[in-house]
Structure formats: structure tokens, C-alpha cells
Amino acid sequence: QVQLVESGGGLVQAGGSLRLSCAASGRTFSSYVMGWFRQTPGKEREFVAYISGSTYYADSVKGRFTISRDNAKNTLYLQMNSLKPEDTAVYRCAAGRTTTGARDTGGYNYWGQGTQVTVSS
């Protein structure tokens, strides 16, 4: 069982930056594929990025967002730069066991509750 808790969301102006964190419980954090997804009301959860031995990004965030992890601290990060109003969403981290399907919500076993990111124009 893995518990995930996100933090770092908030209100920022367009062009600004935020860093999200996802703190994980358990002693096997390093073995998990970790991902970030986002969701707005009325829309499906959208893939943002995942990290395993390598990283993979959605085209909409490539070049602006950076996913990273600190296995010693059991923490996942998402550095978000050059934010746009369309990045406004609830951001959730997730843990899965394989990179197969890691761009889809079904590829993950555990989810955090989410943190709100709001980008004003």
C-alpha cells in the first residue's frame, strides 16, 4: 500500500512558476513508476508526465514542465514554468508498477487527493 500526498499548488499569474511535491509513504517508492495527471471539471483526467528510469511528457507541457524524484526522500516533484491559464487544474500524483500504460490512468495503482493550480491571465 502506498499513500500519496500532494502539495505546492496555488494561484499564479501567467508566465509564472510553481513546484508541486508528492510525498509517498512506504519503503518501496523507488520501485514505482510515478506520474502526474491533471483534471478540470467536466473533463477527463489528462496525463502530464511520468518518470521511471526515464521521463515522458505530454506534448502540451513539454519544454515547460520537469518531472523529477528524490528516492531518499520518497518524494516526487513537478516543476512548472511558463504557466498558462490552460494549465489550471487539480494536479494529482500516481504510483504504478510498470511503464506499460503509464500515459493512462489505468496504468496506476495508487493516487493522491490532488492539489489545485490556478493560473490567472
PDB file of C-alpha atoms in Angstrom:
ATOM      1  CA  GLN A   1       0.000   0.000   0.000  1.00  0.00           C
ATOM      2  CA  VAL A   2       1.268   3.453  -0.933  1.00  0.00           C
ATOM      3  CA  GLN A   3      -0.185   6.720   0.291  1.00  0.00           C
ATOM      4  CA  LEU A   4       0.442   9.869  -1.714  1.00  0.00           C
ATOM      5  CA  VAL A   5       0.019  13.469  -0.568  1.00  0.00           C
ATOM      6  CA  GLU A   6       0.438  16.400  -2.942  1.00  0.00           C
ATOM      7  CA  SER A   7       1.365  19.956  -2.007  1.00  0.00           C
ATOM      8  CA  GLY A   8       2.594  23.145  -3.622  1.00  0.00           C
ATOM      9  CA  GLY A   9      -0.427  24.228  -5.600  1.00  0.00           C
ATOM     10  CA  GLY A  10      -1.747  27.767  -5.582  1.00  0.00           C
ATOM     11  CA  LEU A  11      -2.612  30.845  -7.594  1.00  0.00           C
ATOM     12  CA  VAL A  12      -0.020  32.222 -10.005  1.00  0.00           C
ATOM     13  CA  GLN A  13      -0.022  34.680 -12.888  1.00  0.00           C
ATOM     14  CA  ALA A  14       0.518  33.531 -16.442  1.00  0.00           C
ATOM     15  CA  GLY A  15       4.221  33.142 -17.133  1.00  0.00           C
ATOM     16  CA  GLY A  16       4.958  32.272 -13.533  1.00  0.00           C
ATOM     17  CA  SER A  17       6.238  29.075 -11.937  1.00  0.00           C
ATOM     18  CA  LEU A  18       5.184  26.572  -9.309  1.00  0.00           C
ATOM     19  CA  ARG A  19       6.738  23.396  -7.945  1.00  0.00           C
ATOM     20  CA  LEU A  20       4.449  20.607  -6.886  1.00  0.00           C
ATOM     21  CA  SER A  21       5.535  17.902  -4.472  1.00  0.00           C
ATOM     22  CA  CYS A  22       4.126  14.454  -3.836  1.00  0.00           C
ATOM     23  CA  ALA A  23       5.171  12.758  -0.612  1.00  0.00           C
ATOM     24  CA  ALA A  24       4.880   8.968  -0.608  1.00  0.00           C
ATOM     25  CA  SER A  25       4.672   6.526   2.276  1.00  0.00           C
ATOM     26  CA  GLY A  26       6.305   3.121   2.252  1.00  0.00           C
ATOM     27  CA  ARG A  27       9.763   1.731   1.699  1.00  0.00           C
ATOM     28  CA  THR A  28       9.427   0.781  -1.956  1.00  0.00           C
ATOM     29  CA  PHE A  29       8.962   4.227  -3.503  1.00  0.00           C
ATOM     30  CA  SER A  30      11.965   3.822  -5.783  1.00  0.00           C
ATOM     31  CA  SER A  31      10.446   0.760  -7.440  1.00  0.00           C
ATOM     32  CA  TYR A  32       7.331   2.588  -8.638  1.00  0.00           C
ATOM     33  CA  VAL A  33       6.687   4.412 -11.858  1.00  0.00           C
ATOM     34  CA  MET A  34       5.436   7.830 -10.767  1.00  0.00           C
ATOM     35  CA  GLY A  35       3.159  10.053 -12.773  1.00  0.00           C
ATOM     36  CA  TRP A  36       1.365  13.382 -12.724  1.00  0.00           C
ATOM     37  CA  PHE A  37      -2.125  13.884 -14.110  1.00  0.00           C
ATOM     38  CA  ARG A  38      -4.460  16.874 -14.093  1.00  0.00           C
ATOM     39  CA  GLN A  39      -8.195  17.327 -14.274  1.00  0.00           C
ATOM     40  CA  THR A  40     -10.656  20.163 -14.737  1.00  0.00           C
ATOM     41  CA  PRO A  41     -14.414  19.973 -14.080  1.00  0.00           C
ATOM     42  CA  GLY A  42     -16.279  18.158 -16.814  1.00  0.00           C
ATOM     43  CA  LYS A  43     -13.150  16.792 -18.456  1.00  0.00           C
ATOM     44  CA  GLU A  44     -11.321  13.511 -18.226  1.00  0.00           C
ATOM     45  CA  ARG A  45      -8.124  13.215 -16.259  1.00  0.00           C
ATOM     46  CA  GLU A  46      -5.237  14.247 -18.500  1.00  0.00           C
ATOM     47  CA  PHE A  47      -1.745  12.776 -18.497  1.00  0.00           C
ATOM     48  CA  VAL A  48       1.031  15.275 -17.755  1.00  0.00           C
ATOM     49  CA  ALA A  49       4.265  13.335 -17.206  1.00  0.00           C
ATOM     50  CA  TYR A  50       5.768  10.186 -15.775  1.00  0.00           C
ATOM     51  CA  ILE A  51       9.174   9.119 -14.519  1.00  0.00           C
ATOM     52  CA  SER A  52      10.760   5.726 -14.267  1.00  0.00           C
ATOM     53  CA  GLY A  53      14.334   5.295 -15.438  1.00  0.00           C
ATOM     54  CA  SER A  54      13.492   7.994 -17.963  1.00  0.00           C
ATOM     55  CA  THR A  55      10.898  10.712 -18.295  1.00  0.00           C
ATOM     56  CA  TYR A  56       7.973  11.211 -20.645  1.00  0.00           C
ATOM     57  CA  TYR A  57       5.809  14.307 -21.133  1.00  0.00           C
ATOM     58  CA  ALA A  58       2.565  15.258 -22.736  1.00  0.00           C
ATOM     59  CA  ASP A  59       3.120  17.495 -25.754  1.00  0.00           C
ATOM     60  CA  SER A  60       1.183  20.302 -24.062  1.00  0.00           C
ATOM     61  CA  VAL A  61       3.768  20.620 -21.270  1.00  0.00           C
ATOM     62  CA  LYS A  62       6.984  19.523 -22.966  1.00  0.00           C
ATOM     63  CA  GLY A  63       9.704  22.135 -22.545  1.00  0.00           C
ATOM     64  CA  ARG A  64       7.833  23.893 -19.709  1.00  0.00           C
ATOM     65  CA  PHE A  65       7.384  21.205 -17.043  1.00  0.00           C
ATOM     66  CA  THR A  66      10.020  18.951 -15.474  1.00  0.00           C
ATOM     67  CA  ILE A  67       9.254  15.810 -13.508  1.00  0.00           C
ATOM     68  CA  SER A  68      11.816  14.530 -11.016  1.00  0.00           C
ATOM     69  CA  ARG A  69      12.051  12.356  -7.939  1.00  0.00           C
ATOM     70  CA  ASP A  70      14.153  12.053  -4.792  1.00  0.00           C
ATOM     71  CA  ASN A  71      14.050   8.409  -3.751  1.00  0.00           C
ATOM     72  CA  ALA A  72      15.881   9.133  -0.489  1.00  0.00           C
ATOM     73  CA  LYS A  73      13.042  11.470   0.491  1.00  0.00           C
ATOM     74  CA  ASN A  74      10.235   9.394  -1.048  1.00  0.00           C
ATOM     75  CA  THR A  75       9.155  12.491  -2.939  1.00  0.00           C
ATOM     76  CA  LEU A  76       8.064  13.230  -6.481  1.00  0.00           C
ATOM     77  CA  TYR A  77       8.228  16.739  -7.965  1.00  0.00           C
ATOM     78  CA  LEU A  78       6.762  18.652 -10.858  1.00  0.00           C
ATOM     79  CA  GLN A  79       8.476  21.930 -11.717  1.00  0.00           C
ATOM     80  CA  MET A  80       6.105  24.013 -13.796  1.00  0.00           C
ATOM     81  CA  ASN A  81       7.448  27.044 -15.662  1.00  0.00           C
ATOM     82  CA  SER A  82       5.906  29.451 -18.177  1.00  0.00           C
ATOM     83  CA  LEU A  83       2.474  28.604 -16.840  1.00  0.00           C
ATOM     84  CA  LYS A  84      -0.578  29.312 -18.956  1.00  0.00           C
ATOM     85  CA  PRO A  85      -4.245  29.760 -17.978  1.00  0.00           C
ATOM     86  CA  GLU A  86      -4.996  26.437 -19.671  1.00  0.00           C
ATOM     87  CA  ASP A  87      -2.733  24.724 -17.117  1.00  0.00           C
ATOM     88  CA  THR A  88      -5.343  25.475 -14.461  1.00  0.00           C
ATOM     89  CA  ALA A  89      -6.471  22.151 -12.957  1.00  0.00           C
ATOM     90  CA  VAL A  90      -6.293  19.841  -9.978  1.00  0.00           C
ATOM     91  CA  TYR A  91      -2.970  18.035 -10.217  1.00  0.00           C
ATOM     92  CA  ARG A  92      -2.700  14.512  -8.850  1.00  0.00           C
ATOM     93  CA  CYS A  93       0.265  12.211  -8.499  1.00  0.00           C
ATOM     94  CA  ALA A  94       0.041   8.475  -9.008  1.00  0.00           C
ATOM     95  CA  ALA A  95       2.151   5.351  -8.462  1.00  0.00           C
ATOM     96  CA  GLY A  96       2.226   2.349 -10.742  1.00  0.00           C
ATOM     97  CA  ARG A  97       4.256  -0.818 -11.169  1.00  0.00           C
ATOM     98  CA  THR A  98       5.145  -0.663 -14.856  1.00  0.00           C
ATOM     99  CA  THR A  99       5.660   1.815 -17.678  1.00  0.00           C
ATOM    100  CA  THR A 100       3.144  -0.120 -19.748  1.00  0.00           C
ATOM    101  CA  GLY A 101       0.123   2.141 -19.891  1.00  0.00           C
ATOM    102  CA  ALA A 102       1.883   4.846 -17.897  1.00  0.00           C
ATOM    103  CA  ARG A 103       0.231   7.547 -20.008  1.00  0.00           C
ATOM    104  CA  ASP A 104      -3.207   6.287 -18.996  1.00  0.00           C
ATOM    105  CA  THR A 105      -4.980   6.455 -15.655  1.00  0.00           C
ATOM    106  CA  GLY A 106      -5.459   2.676 -15.742  1.00  0.00           C
ATOM    107  CA  GLY A 107      -1.711   2.180 -15.510  1.00  0.00           C
ATOM    108  CA  TYR A 108      -1.600   3.334 -11.881  1.00  0.00           C
ATOM    109  CA  ASN A 109      -2.491   1.617  -8.630  1.00  0.00           C
ATOM    110  CA  TYR A 110      -2.378   4.483  -6.151  1.00  0.00           C
ATOM    111  CA  TRP A 111      -3.480   8.109  -6.308  1.00  0.00           C
ATOM    112  CA  GLY A 112      -3.149  11.217  -4.215  1.00  0.00           C
ATOM    113  CA  GLN A 113      -6.058  13.566  -3.473  1.00  0.00           C
ATOM    114  CA  GLY A 114      -4.719  16.385  -5.600  1.00  0.00           C
ATOM    115  CA  THR A 115      -3.623  19.997  -5.319  1.00  0.00           C
ATOM    116  CA  GLN A 116      -5.264  22.927  -7.099  1.00  0.00           C
ATOM    117  CA  VAL A 117      -3.248  25.005  -9.546  1.00  0.00           C
ATOM    118  CA  THR A 118      -4.844  28.198 -10.832  1.00  0.00           C
ATOM    119  CA  VAL A 119      -3.150  30.353 -13.467  1.00  0.00           C
ATOM    120  CA  SER A 120      -4.601  33.815 -13.986  1.00  0.00           C
ATOM    121  CA  SER A 121      -4.287  35.699 -17.258  1.00  0.00           C
TER     122      SER A 121
END
